[in-house]
Amino acid sequence: MTVTLSTSAVDIAGATITYDLRPAGTPSARPPLFLLGSPMEAAAFATLAGHFPDRMVLTYDPRGTGRSPQRDPLAACSPTLHAADLDAVLTAADIGAVDVFATSGGAVNALAWIARHRPAVRTLVAHEPPATQFLPDRDVLEAAVTEIADTYRDAGQGPAMAKFIALVSQEGPLPAAYLATPGPDPAAFGLPTEDDGSRTHPLLGLNMRTCTSHPHDLDALRAASTRVVLVSGAASGHQFAARASEALAAAGGFAHEVVPGDHTGFVGGAPGQQDDSDAFAAALRRILDER
């Protein structure tokens, strides 16, 4: 079934942010649902949105991605900036109180949004925020992230992305000697080995360093009226983002649940990958309805 989206844009400091509203297909008393990630664009949530025909769904392209250009394409995008963008989008959309599902860097940004702006969000389901703050191997993780960012600056996308894939695939805490291991060959992942000279990659260039090291204000999160639930994918095992989700929940006294799939288990339809989107959406609906 073809769904007609209403697309709008809002100007905010340094960027124009584009967002979409997907109308509810069936009558419901449930609030609208804001689906977001970073640096994932709105299109990544099409499958998940389709599992909620009873809700209006709001999605957006974060600054520096897709349809949301920055004035300075090389400017770093901090969670603080993203939090202000999220507040501007929800205000411009004018749809009242919402539930939010936020994943990966988007979960970091959404937590910053709740802590700083106290938006009209009933429940935030934060899926695998890659936050180093409460992990025992925090120092090694932050050094590894810095090395990836420096590799991108010096050698371009292929070598940096290969190191990123290795980092996020690592099971369990990083050993102290992690950085002494040579980086993997980009060609082994089908990545480019030549540097194209660009430095505007949304993950490697604009977001990764500021996202992972963002300091989460647990007192502010606990004081907010928003119900916060952290979730990790069952197939994510003890990888960085899944561990971070559980650690942040424990530190803040928030609920933590394990849901089907891995870090992108909600996307669905990727050739050659297991599709956990149906089970993931069912788990998300259950968590949202528990309020």
JSON list of N, CA and C in Angstrom, two decimals, residues 43-120:
[
{"chain": "A", "resi": 43, "resn": "ALA", "atom": "N", "xyz": [14.24, 7.38, 5.77]},
{"chain": "A", "resi": 43, "resn": "ALA", "atom": "CA", "xyz": [13.91, 6.22, 4.94]},
{"chain": "A", "resi": 43, "resn": "ALA", "atom": "C", "xyz": [14.20, 4.90, 5.64]},
{"chain": "A", "resi": 44, "resn": "ALA", "atom": "N", "xyz": [15.14, 4.88, 6.58]},
{"chain": "A", "resi": 44, "resn": "ALA", "atom": "CA", "xyz": [15.49, 3.64, 7.26]},
{"chain": "A", "resi": 44, "resn": "ALA", "atom": "C", "xyz": [14.36, 3.12, 8.14]},
{"chain": "A", "resi": 45, "resn": "PHE", "atom": "N", "xyz": [13.35, 3.97, 8.42]},
{"chain": "A", "resi": 45, "resn": "PHE", "atom": "CA", "xyz": [12.29, 3.58, 9.34]},
{"chain": "A", "resi": 45, "resn": "PHE", "atom": "C", "xyz": [10.98, 3.24, 8.62]},
{"chain": "A", "resi": 46, "resn": "ALA", "atom": "N", "xyz": [11.04, 3.10, 7.30]},
{"chain": "A", "resi": 46, "resn": "ALA", "atom": "CA", "xyz": [9.81, 2.83, 6.54]},
{"chain": "A", "resi": 46, "resn": "ALA", "atom": "C", "xyz": [9.17, 1.51, 6.96]},
{"chain": "A", "resi": 47, "resn": "THR", "atom": "N", "xyz": [9.97, 0.46, 7.12]},
{"chain": "A", "resi": 47, "resn": "THR", "atom": "CA", "xyz": [9.41, -0.83, 7.51]},
{"chain": "A", "resi": 47, "resn": "THR", "atom": "C", "xyz": [8.79, -0.77, 8.90]},
{"chain": "A", "resi": 48, "resn": "LEU", "atom": "N", "xyz": [9.51, -0.18, 9.85]},
{"chain": "A", "resi": 48, "resn": "LEU", "atom": "CA", "xyz": [9.00, -0.09, 11.21]},
{"chain": "A", "resi": 48, "resn": "LEU", "atom": "C", "xyz": [7.73, 0.75, 11.26]},
{"chain": "A", "resi": 49, "resn": "ALA", "atom": "N", "xyz": [7.71, 1.85, 10.53]},
{"chain": "A", "resi": 49, "resn": "ALA", "atom": "CA", "xyz": [6.51, 2.69, 10.51]},
{"chain": "A", "resi": 49, "resn": "ALA", "atom": "C", "xyz": [5.30, 1.93, 10.02]},
{"chain": "A", "resi": 50, "resn": "GLY", "atom": "N", "xyz": [5.52, 1.02, 9.06]},
{"chain": "A", "resi": 50, "resn": "GLY", "atom": "CA", "xyz": [4.42, 0.24, 8.52]},
{"chain": "A", "resi": 50, "resn": "GLY", "atom": "C", "xyz": [3.78, -0.69, 9.52]},
{"chain": "A", "resi": 51, "resn": "HIS", "atom": "N", "xyz": [4.47, -0.98, 10.62]},
{"chain": "A", "resi": 51, "resn": "HIS", "atom": "CA", "xyz": [3.91, -1.83, 11.68]},
{"chain": "A", "resi": 51, "resn": "HIS", "atom": "C", "xyz": [3.02, -1.05, 12.64]},
{"chain": "A", "resi": 52, "resn": "PHE", "atom": "N", "xyz": [2.91, 0.26, 12.45]},
{"chain": "A", "resi": 52, "resn": "PHE", "atom": "CA", "xyz": [2.10, 1.09, 13.33]},
{"chain": "A", "resi": 52, "resn": "PHE", "atom": "C", "xyz": [1.08, 1.89, 12.54]},
{"chain": "A", "resi": 53, "resn": "PRO", "atom": "N", "xyz": [0.17, 1.19, 11.81]},
{"chain": "A", "resi": 53, "resn": "PRO", "atom": "CA", "xyz": [-0.82, 1.90, 11.00]},
{"chain": "A", "resi": 53, "resn": "PRO", "atom": "C", "xyz": [-1.84, 2.66, 11.85]},
{"chain": "A", "resi": 54, "resn": "ASP", "atom": "N", "xyz": [-1.89, 2.35, 13.14]},
{"chain": "A", "resi": 54, "resn": "ASP", "atom": "CA", "xyz": [-2.83, 3.00, 14.02]},
{"chain": "A", "resi": 54, "resn": "ASP", "atom": "C", "xyz": [-2.27, 4.29, 14.63]},
{"chain": "A", "resi": 55, "resn": "ARG", "atom": "N", "xyz": [-1.07, 4.67, 14.25]},
{"chain": "A", "resi": 55, "resn": "ARG", "atom": "CA", "xyz": [-0.46, 5.89, 14.78]},
{"chain": "A", "resi": 55, "resn": "ARG", "atom": "C", "xyz": [0.03, 6.79, 13.65]},
{"chain": "A", "resi": 56, "resn": "MET", "atom": "N", "xyz": [-0.10, 8.08, 13.85]},
{"chain": "A", "resi": 56, "resn": "MET", "atom": "CA", "xyz": [0.66, 9.00, 13.01]},
{"chain": "A", "resi": 56, "resn": "MET", "atom": "C", "xyz": [2.13, 8.79, 13.33]},
{"chain": "A", "resi": 57, "resn": "VAL", "atom": "N", "xyz": [2.99, 8.77, 12.31]},
{"chain": "A", "resi": 57, "resn": "VAL", "atom": "CA", "xyz": [4.42, 8.54, 12.51]},
{"chain": "A", "resi": 57, "resn": "VAL", "atom": "C", "xyz": [5.21, 9.75, 11.99]},
{"chain": "A", "resi": 58, "resn": "LEU", "atom": "N", "xyz": [6.10, 10.23, 12.84]},
{"chain": "A", "resi": 58, "resn": "LEU", "atom": "CA", "xyz": [6.99, 11.35, 12.50]},
{"chain": "A", "resi": 58, "resn": "LEU", "atom": "C", "xyz": [8.39, 10.79, 12.32]},
{"chain": "A", "resi": 59, "resn": "THR", "atom": "N", "xyz": [9.05, 11.15, 11.22]},
{"chain": "A", "resi": 59, "resn": "THR", "atom": "CA", "xyz": [10.44, 10.79, 10.98]},
{"chain": "A", "resi": 59, "resn": "THR", "atom": "C", "xyz": [11.17, 12.03, 10.47]},
{"chain": "A", "resi": 60, "resn": "TYR", "atom": "N", "xyz": [12.52, 11.98, 10.50]},
{"chain": "A", "resi": 60, "resn": "TYR", "atom": "CA", "xyz": [13.26, 13.13, 9.99]},
{"chain": "A", "resi": 60, "resn": "TYR", "atom": "C", "xyz": [14.66, 12.71, 9.56]},
{"chain": "A", "resi": 61, "resn": "ASP", "atom": "N", "xyz": [15.29, 13.56, 8.76]},
{"chain": "A", "resi": 61, "resn": "ASP", "atom": "CA", "xyz": [16.69, 13.38, 8.40]},
{"chain": "A", "resi": 61, "resn": "ASP", "atom": "C", "xyz": [17.53, 14.25, 9.33]},
{"chain": "A", "resi": 62, "resn": "PRO", "atom": "N", "xyz": [18.41, 13.65, 10.15]},
{"chain": "A", "resi": 62, "resn": "PRO", "atom": "CA", "xyz": [19.24, 14.47, 11.04]},
{"chain": "A", "resi": 62, "resn": "PRO", "atom": "C", "xyz": [20.13, 15.43, 10.26]},
{"chain": "A", "resi": 63, "resn": "ARG", "atom": "N", "xyz": [20.54, 16.50, 10.92]},
{"chain": "A", "resi": 63, "resn": "ARG", "atom": "CA", "xyz": [21.39, 17.49, 10.27]},
{"chain": "A", "resi": 63, "resn": "ARG", "atom": "C", "xyz": [22.65, 16.82, 9.70]},
{"chain": "A", "resi": 64, "resn": "GLY", "atom": "N", "xyz": [23.02, 17.26, 8.51]},
{"chain": "A", "resi": 64, "resn": "GLY", "atom": "CA", "xyz": [24.19, 16.72, 7.84]},
{"chain": "A", "resi": 64, "resn": "GLY", "atom": "C", "xyz": [23.93, 15.45, 7.06]},
{"chain": "A", "resi": 65, "resn": "THR", "atom": "N", "xyz": [22.66, 14.97, 7.03]},
{"chain": "A", "resi": 65, "resn": "THR", "atom": "CA", "xyz": [22.32, 13.78, 6.26]},
{"chain": "A", "resi": 65, "resn": "THR", "atom": "C", "xyz": [21.18, 14.08, 5.30]},
{"chain": "A", "resi": 66, "resn": "GLY", "atom": "N", "xyz": [21.12, 13.31, 4.22]},
{"chain": "A", "resi": 66, "resn": "GLY", "atom": "CA", "xyz": [19.98, 13.35, 3.31]},
{"chain": "A", "resi": 66, "resn": "GLY", "atom": "C", "xyz": [19.49, 14.73, 2.96]},
{"chain": "A", "resi": 67, "resn": "ARG", "atom": "N", "xyz": [18.25, 15.02, 3.36]},
{"chain": "A", "resi": 67, "resn": "ARG", "atom": "CA", "xyz": [17.57, 16.26, 2.99]},
{"chain": "A", "resi": 67, "resn": "ARG", "atom": "C", "xyz": [17.76, 17.38, 4.03]},
{"chain": "A", "resi": 68, "resn": "SER", "atom": "N", "xyz": [18.69, 17.19, 4.96]},
{"chain": "A", "resi": 68, "resn": "SER", "atom": "CA", "xyz": [18.90, 18.18, 6.03]},
{"chain": "A", "resi": 68, "resn": "SER", "atom": "C", "xyz": [20.33, 18.72, 5.99]},
{"chain": "A", "resi": 69, "resn": "PRO", "atom": "N", "xyz": [20.63, 19.57, 5.00]},
{"chain": "A", "resi": 69, "resn": "PRO", "atom": "CA", "xyz": [22.00, 20.07, 4.86]},
{"chain": "A", "resi": 69, "resn": "PRO", "atom": "C", "xyz": [22.37, 21.06, 5.96]},
{"chain": "A", "resi": 70, "resn": "GLN", "atom": "N", "xyz": [23.66, 21.06, 6.29]},
{"chain": "A", "resi": 70, "resn": "GLN", "atom": "CA", "xyz": [24.21, 22.08, 7.17]},
{"chain": "A", "resi": 70, "resn": "GLN", "atom": "C", "xyz": [24.77, 23.22, 6.34]},
{"chain": "A", "resi": 71, "resn": "ARG", "atom": "N", "xyz": [24.80, 24.40, 6.91]},
{"chain": "A", "resi": 71, "resn": "ARG", "atom": "CA", "xyz": [25.43, 25.53, 6.22]},
{"chain": "A", "resi": 71, "resn": "ARG", "atom": "C", "xyz": [26.91, 25.23, 6.01]},
{"chain": "A", "resi": 72, "resn": "ASP", "atom": "N", "xyz": [27.55, 24.69, 7.05]},
{"chain": "A", "resi": 72, "resn": "ASP", "atom": "CA", "xyz": [28.94, 24.26, 6.97]},
{"chain": "A", "resi": 72, "resn": "ASP", "atom": "C", "xyz": [28.94, 22.74, 6.93]},
{"chain": "A", "resi": 73, "resn": "PRO", "atom": "N", "xyz": [29.17, 22.12, 5.78]},
{"chain": "A", "resi": 73, "resn": "PRO", "atom": "CA", "xyz": [29.06, 20.66, 5.67]},
{"chain": "A", "resi": 73, "resn": "PRO", "atom": "C", "xyz": [30.10, 19.90, 6.48]},
{"chain": "A", "resi": 74, "resn": "LEU", "atom": "N", "xyz": [31.13, 20.58, 6.99]},
{"chain": "A", "resi": 74, "resn": "LEU", "atom": "CA", "xyz": [32.16, 19.92, 7.77]},
{"chain": "A", "resi": 74, "resn": "LEU", "atom": "C", "xyz": [31.97, 20.09, 9.28]},
{"chain": "A", "resi": 75, "resn": "ALA", "atom": "N", "xyz": [30.92, 20.80, 9.68]},
{"chain": "A", "resi": 75, "resn": "ALA", "atom": "CA", "xyz": [30.72, 21.09, 11.10]},
{"chain": "A", "resi": 75, "resn": "ALA", "atom": "C", "xyz": [30.31, 19.83, 11.85]},
{"chain": "A", "resi": 76, "resn": "ALA", "atom": "N", "xyz": [30.96, 19.59, 13.00]},
{"chain": "A", "resi": 76, "resn": "ALA", "atom": "CA", "xyz": [30.61, 18.45, 13.85]},
{"chain": "A", "resi": 76, "resn": "ALA", "atom": "C", "xyz": [29.19, 18.62, 14.38]},
{"chain": "A", "resi": 77, "resn": "CYS", "atom": "N", "xyz": [28.50, 17.50, 14.54]},
{"chain": "A", "resi": 77, "resn": "CYS", "atom": "CA", "xyz": [27.10, 17.50, 14.98]},
{"chain": "A", "resi": 77, "resn": "CYS", "atom": "C", "xyz": [27.01, 16.87, 16.37]},
{"chain": "A", "resi": 78, "resn": "SER", "atom": "N", "xyz": [26.95, 17.68, 17.39]},
{"chain": "A", "resi": 78, "resn": "SER", "atom": "CA", "xyz": [26.93, 17.15, 18.75]},
{"chain": "A", "resi": 78, "resn": "SER", "atom": "C", "xyz": [25.52, 16.73, 19.16]},
{"chain": "A", "resi": 79, "resn": "PRO", "atom": "N", "xyz": [25.40, 15.84, 20.16]},
{"chain": "A", "resi": 79, "resn": "PRO", "atom": "CA", "xyz": [24.07, 15.52, 20.68]},
{"chain": "A", "resi": 79, "resn": "PRO", "atom": "C", "xyz": [23.31, 16.74, 21.17]},
{"chain": "A", "resi": 80, "resn": "THR", "atom": "N", "xyz": [24.01, 17.74, 21.66]},
{"chain": "A", "resi": 80, "resn": "THR", "atom": "CA", "xyz": [23.35, 18.98, 22.09]},
{"chain": "A", "resi": 80, "resn": "THR", "atom": "C", "xyz": [22.67, 19.68, 20.92]},
{"chain": "A", "resi": 81, "resn": "LEU", "atom": "N", "xyz": [23.37, 19.74, 19.78]},
{"chain": "A", "resi": 81, "resn": "LEU", "atom": "CA", "xyz": [22.76, 20.31, 18.57]},
{"chain": "A", "resi": 81, "resn": "LEU", "atom": "C", "xyz": [21.58, 19.46, 18.11]},
{"chain": "A", "resi": 82, "resn": "HIS", "atom": "N", "xyz": [21.76, 18.15, 18.07]},
{"chain": "A", "resi": 82, "resn": "HIS", "atom": "CA", "xyz": [20.68, 17.27, 17.64]},
{"chain": "A", "resi": 82, "resn": "HIS", "atom": "C", "xyz": [19.46, 17.40, 18.56]},
{"chain": "A", "resi": 83, "resn": "ALA", "atom": "N", "xyz": [19.71, 17.56, 19.87]},
{"chain": "A", "resi": 83, "resn": "ALA", "atom": "CA", "xyz": [18.60, 17.71, 20.82]},
{"chain": "A", "resi": 83, "resn": "ALA", "atom": "C", "xyz": [17.78, 18.95, 20.48]},
{"chain": "A", "resi": 84, "resn": "ALA", "atom": "N", "xyz": [18.45, 20.05, 20.16]},
{"chain": "A", "resi": 84, "resn": "ALA", "atom": "CA", "xyz": [17.74, 21.26, 19.77]},
{"chain": "A", "resi": 84, "resn": "ALA", "atom": "C", "xyz": [16.97, 21.05, 18.46]},
{"chain": "A", "resi": 85, "resn": "ASP", "atom": "N", "xyz": [17.55, 20.29, 17.53]},
{"chain": "A", "resi": 85, "resn": "ASP", "atom": "CA", "xyz": [16.87, 19.98, 16.28]},
{"chain": "A", "resi": 85, "resn": "ASP", "atom": "C", "xyz": [15.59, 19.18, 16.53]},
{"chain": "A", "resi": 86, "resn": "LEU", "atom": "N", "xyz": [15.68, 18.18, 17.41]},
{"chain": "A", "resi": 86, "resn": "LEU", "atom": "CA", "xyz": [14.52, 17.35, 17.72]},
{"chain": "A", "resi": 86, "resn": "LEU", "atom": "C", "xyz": [13.42, 18.20, 18.33]},
{"chain": "A", "resi": 87, "resn": "ASP", "atom": "N", "xyz": [13.80, 19.12, 19.20]},
{"chain": "A", "resi": 87, "resn": "ASP", "atom": "CA", "xyz": [12.80, 19.99, 19.81]},
{"chain": "A", "resi": 87, "resn": "ASP", "atom": "C", "xyz": [12.14, 20.87, 18.77]},
{"chain": "A", "resi": 88, "resn": "ALA", "atom": "N", "xyz": [12.95, 21.37, 17.82]},
{"chain": "A", "resi": 88, "resn": "ALA", "atom": "CA", "xyz": [12.40, 22.23, 16.76]},
{"chain": "A", "resi": 88, "resn": "ALA", "atom": "C", "xyz": [11.46, 21.44, 15.85]},
{"chain": "A", "resi": 89, "resn": "VAL", "atom": "N", "xyz": [11.83, 20.20, 15.54]},
{"chain": "A", "resi": 89, "resn": "VAL", "atom": "CA", "xyz": [10.98, 19.37, 14.67]},
{"chain": "A", "resi": 89, "resn": "VAL", "atom": "C", "xyz": [9.65, 19.08, 15.33]},
{"chain": "A", "resi": 90, "resn": "LEU", "atom": "N", "xyz": [9.67, 18.66, 16.60]},
{"chain": "A", "resi": 90, "resn": "LEU", "atom": "CA", "xyz": [8.41, 18.34, 17.28]},
{"chain": "A", "resi": 90, "resn": "LEU", "atom": "C", "xyz": [7.54, 19.58, 17.41]},
{"chain": "A", "resi": 91, "resn": "THR", "atom": "N", "xyz": [8.15, 20.73, 17.69]},
{"chain": "A", "resi": 91, "resn": "THR", "atom": "CA", "xyz": [7.37, 21.97, 17.79]},
{"chain": "A", "resi": 91, "resn": "THR", "atom": "C", "xyz": [6.75, 22.33, 16.44]},
{"chain": "A", "resi": 92, "resn": "ALA", "atom": "N", "xyz": [7.55, 22.22, 15.38]},
{"chain": "A", "resi": 92, "resn": "ALA", "atom": "CA", "xyz": [7.04, 22.57, 14.05]},
{"chain": "A", "resi": 92, "resn": "ALA", "atom": "C", "xyz": [5.95, 21.61, 13.59]},
{"chain": "A", "resi": 93, "resn": "ALA", "atom": "N", "xyz": [6.10, 20.33, 13.92]},
{"chain": "A", "resi": 93, "resn": "ALA", "atom": "CA", "xyz": [5.10, 19.33, 13.51]},
{"chain": "A", "resi": 93, "resn": "ALA", "atom": "C", "xyz": [3.76, 19.58, 14.18]},
{"chain": "A", "resi": 94, "resn": "ASP", "atom": "N", "xyz": [3.78, 20.11, 15.41]},
{"chain": "A", "resi": 94, "resn": "ASP", "atom": "CA", "xyz": [2.56, 20.52, 16.11]},
{"chain": "A", "resi": 94, "resn": "ASP", "atom": "C", "xyz": [1.56, 19.36, 16.23]},
{"chain": "A", "resi": 95, "resn": "ILE", "atom": "N", "xyz": [2.04, 18.23, 16.76]},
{"chain": "A", "resi": 95, "resn": "ILE", "atom": "CA", "xyz": [1.20, 17.04, 16.87]},
{"chain": "A", "resi": 95, "resn": "ILE", "atom": "C", "xyz": [0.97, 16.62, 18.31]},
{"chain": "A", "resi": 96, "resn": "GLY", "atom": "N", "xyz": [1.35, 17.46, 19.25]},
{"chain": "A", "resi": 96, "resn": "GLY", "atom": "CA", "xyz": [1.11, 17.15, 20.65]},
{"chain": "A", "resi": 96, "resn": "GLY", "atom": "C", "xyz": [2.11, 16.17, 21.21]},
{"chain": "A", "resi": 97, "resn": "ALA", "atom": "N", "xyz": [1.75, 15.53, 22.31]},
{"chain": "A", "resi": 97, "resn": "ALA", "atom": "CA", "xyz": [2.62, 14.58, 22.99]},
{"chain": "A", "resi": 97, "resn": "ALA", "atom": "C", "xyz": [2.84, 13.34, 22.13]},
{"chain": "A", "resi": 98, "resn": "VAL", "atom": "N", "xyz": [4.05, 12.81, 22.14]},
{"chain": "A", "resi": 98, "resn": "VAL", "atom": "CA", "xyz": [4.42, 11.66, 21.30]},
{"chain": "A", "resi": 98, "resn": "VAL", "atom": "C", "xyz": [5.10, 10.58, 22.15]},
{"chain": "A", "resi": 99, "resn": "ASP", "atom": "N", "xyz": [5.12, 9.38, 21.61]},
{"chain": "A", "resi": 99, "resn": "ASP", "atom": "CA", "xyz": [6.05, 8.34, 22.02]},
{"chain": "A", "resi": 99, "resn": "ASP", "atom": "C", "xyz": [7.23, 8.38, 21.06]},
{"chain": "A", "resi": 100, "resn": "VAL", "atom": "N", "xyz": [8.40, 7.95, 21.54]},
{"chain": "A", "resi": 100, "resn": "VAL", "atom": "CA", "xyz": [9.61, 8.02, 20.72]},
{"chain": "A", "resi": 100, "resn": "VAL", "atom": "C", "xyz": [10.33, 6.68, 20.74]},
{"chain": "A", "resi": 101, "resn": "PHE", "atom": "N", "xyz": [10.71, 6.21, 19.56]},
{"chain": "A", "resi": 101, "resn": "PHE", "atom": "CA", "xyz": [11.68, 5.13, 19.43]},
{"chain": "A", "resi": 101, "resn": "PHE", "atom": "C", "xyz": [12.92, 5.74, 18.79]},
{"chain": "A", "resi": 102, "resn": "ALA", "atom": "N", "xyz": [14.05, 5.65, 19.50]},
{"chain": "A", "resi": 102, "resn": "ALA", "atom": "CA", "xyz": [15.30, 6.23, 19.00]},
{"chain": "A", "resi": 102, "resn": "ALA", "atom": "C", "xyz": [16.38, 5.16, 19.06]},
{"chain": "A", "resi": 103, "resn": "THR", "atom": "N", "xyz": [17.16, 5.08, 18.00]},
{"chain": "A", "resi": 103, "resn": "THR", "atom": "CA", "xyz": [18.15, 4.01, 17.90]},
{"chain": "A", "resi": 103, "resn": "THR", "atom": "C", "xyz": [19.55, 4.56, 17.65]},
{"chain": "A", "resi": 104, "resn": "SER", "atom": "N", "xyz": [20.55, 3.84, 18.16]},
{"chain": "A", "resi": 104, "resn": "SER", "atom": "CA", "xyz": [21.96, 4.14, 17.94]},
{"chain": "A", "resi": 104, "resn": "SER", "atom": "C", "xyz": [22.28, 5.57, 18.36]},
{"chain": "A", "resi": 105, "resn": "GLY", "atom": "N", "xyz": [22.97, 6.34, 17.50]},
{"chain": "A", "resi": 105, "resn": "GLY", "atom": "CA", "xyz": [23.27, 7.70, 17.84]},
{"chain": "A", "resi": 105, "resn": "GLY", "atom": "C", "xyz": [22.02, 8.52, 18.09]},
{"chain": "A", "resi": 106, "resn": "GLY", "atom": "N", "xyz": [20.92, 8.14, 17.45]},
{"chain": "A", "resi": 106, "resn": "GLY", "atom": "CA", "xyz": [19.65, 8.82, 17.70]},
{"chain": "A", "resi": 106, "resn": "GLY", "atom": "C", "xyz": [19.17, 8.64, 19.13]},
{"chain": "A", "resi": 107, "resn": "ALA", "atom": "N", "xyz": [19.49, 7.49, 19.73]},
{"chain": "A", "resi": 107, "resn": "ALA", "atom": "CA", "xyz": [19.13, 7.26, 21.12]},
{"chain": "A", "resi": 107, "resn": "ALA", "atom": "C", "xyz": [19.94, 8.17, 22.04]},
{"chain": "A", "resi": 108, "resn": "VAL", "atom": "N", "xyz": [21.22, 8.37, 21.74]},
{"chain": "A", "resi": 108, "resn": "VAL", "atom": "CA", "xyz": [22.03, 9.33, 22.48]},
{"chain": "A", "resi": 108, "resn": "VAL", "atom": "C", "xyz": [21.41, 10.72, 22.37]},
{"chain": "A", "resi": 109, "resn": "ASN", "atom": "N", "xyz": [21.04, 11.11, 21.16]},
{"chain": "A", "resi": 109, "resn": "ASN", "atom": "CA", "xyz": [20.47, 12.44, 20.95]},
{"chain": "A", "resi": 109, "resn": "ASN", "atom": "C", "xyz": [19.13, 12.60, 21.66]},
{"chain": "A", "resi": 110, "resn": "ALA", "atom": "N", "xyz": [18.32, 11.56, 21.63]},
{"chain": "A", "resi": 110, "resn": "ALA", "atom": "CA", "xyz": [17.01, 11.63, 22.28]},
{"chain": "A", "resi": 110, "resn": "ALA", "atom": "C", "xyz": [17.15, 11.73, 23.79]},
{"chain": "A", "resi": 111, "resn": "LEU", "atom": "N", "xyz": [18.11, 11.03, 24.37]},
{"chain": "A", "resi": 111, "resn": "LEU", "atom": "CA", "xyz": [18.35, 11.14, 25.80]},
{"chain": "A", "resi": 111, "resn": "LEU", "atom": "C", "xyz": [18.79, 12.56, 26.16]},
{"chain": "A", "resi": 112, "resn": "ALA", "atom": "N", "xyz": [19.65, 13.15, 25.32]},
{"chain": "A", "resi": 112, "resn": "ALA", "atom": "CA", "xyz": [20.05, 14.54, 25.54]},
{"chain": "A", "resi": 112, "resn": "ALA", "atom": "C", "xyz": [18.86, 15.48, 25.42]},
{"chain": "A", "resi": 113, "resn": "TRP", "atom": "N", "xyz": [17.98, 15.18, 24.49]},
{"chain": "A", "resi": 113, "resn": "TRP", "atom": "CA", "xyz": [16.76, 15.98, 24.27]},
{"chain": "A", "resi": 113, "resn": "TRP", "atom": "C", "xyz": [15.87, 15.95, 25.51]},
{"chain": "A", "resi": 114, "resn": "ILE", "atom": "N", "xyz": [15.63, 14.77, 26.04]},
{"chain": "A", "resi": 114, "resn": "ILE", "atom": "CA", "xyz": [14.78, 14.65, 27.23]},
{"chain": "A", "resi": 114, "resn": "ILE", "atom": "C", "xyz": [15.41, 15.39, 28.40]},
{"chain": "A", "resi": 115, "resn": "ALA", "atom": "N", "xyz": [16.72, 15.22, 28.58]},
{"chain": "A", "resi": 115, "resn": "ALA", "atom": "CA", "xyz": [17.40, 15.82, 29.72]},
{"chain": "A", "resi": 115, "resn": "ALA", "atom": "C", "xyz": [17.43, 17.34, 29.64]},
{"chain": "A", "resi": 116, "resn": "ARG", "atom": "N", "xyz": [17.61, 17.89, 28.43]},
{"chain": "A", "resi": 116, "resn": "ARG", "atom": "CA", "xyz": [17.82, 19.33, 28.28]},
{"chain": "A", "resi": 116, "resn": "ARG", "atom": "C", "xyz": [16.54, 20.12, 28.03]},
{"chain": "A", "resi": 117, "resn": "HIS", "atom": "N", "xyz": [15.58, 19.52, 27.31]},
{"chain": "A", "resi": 117, "resn": "HIS", "atom": "CA", "xyz": [14.44, 20.29, 26.84]},
{"chain": "A", "resi": 117, "resn": "HIS", "atom": "C", "xyz": [13.11, 19.89, 27.47]},
{"chain": "A", "resi": 118, "resn": "ARG", "atom": "N", "xyz": [13.04, 18.76, 28.12]},
{"chain": "A", "resi": 118, "resn": "ARG", "atom": "CA", "xyz": [11.79, 18.27, 28.73]},
{"chain": "A", "resi": 118, "resn": "ARG", "atom": "C", "xyz": [10.63, 18.33, 27.74]},
{"chain": "A", "resi": 119, "resn": "PRO", "atom": "N", "xyz": [10.77, 17.70, 26.58]},
{"chain": "A", "resi": 119, "resn": "PRO", "atom": "CA", "xyz": [9.72, 17.79, 25.56]},
{"chain": "A", "resi": 119, "resn": "PRO", "atom": "C", "xyz": [8.48, 16.97, 25.96]},
{"chain": "A", "resi": 120, "resn": "ALA", "atom": "N", "xyz": [7.43, 17.13, 25.17]},
{"chain": "A", "resi": 120, "resn": "ALA", "atom": "CA", "xyz": [6.18, 16.40, 25.40]},
{"chain": "A", "resi": 120, "resn": "ALA", "atom": "C", "xyz": [6.33, 14.98, 24.86]}
]
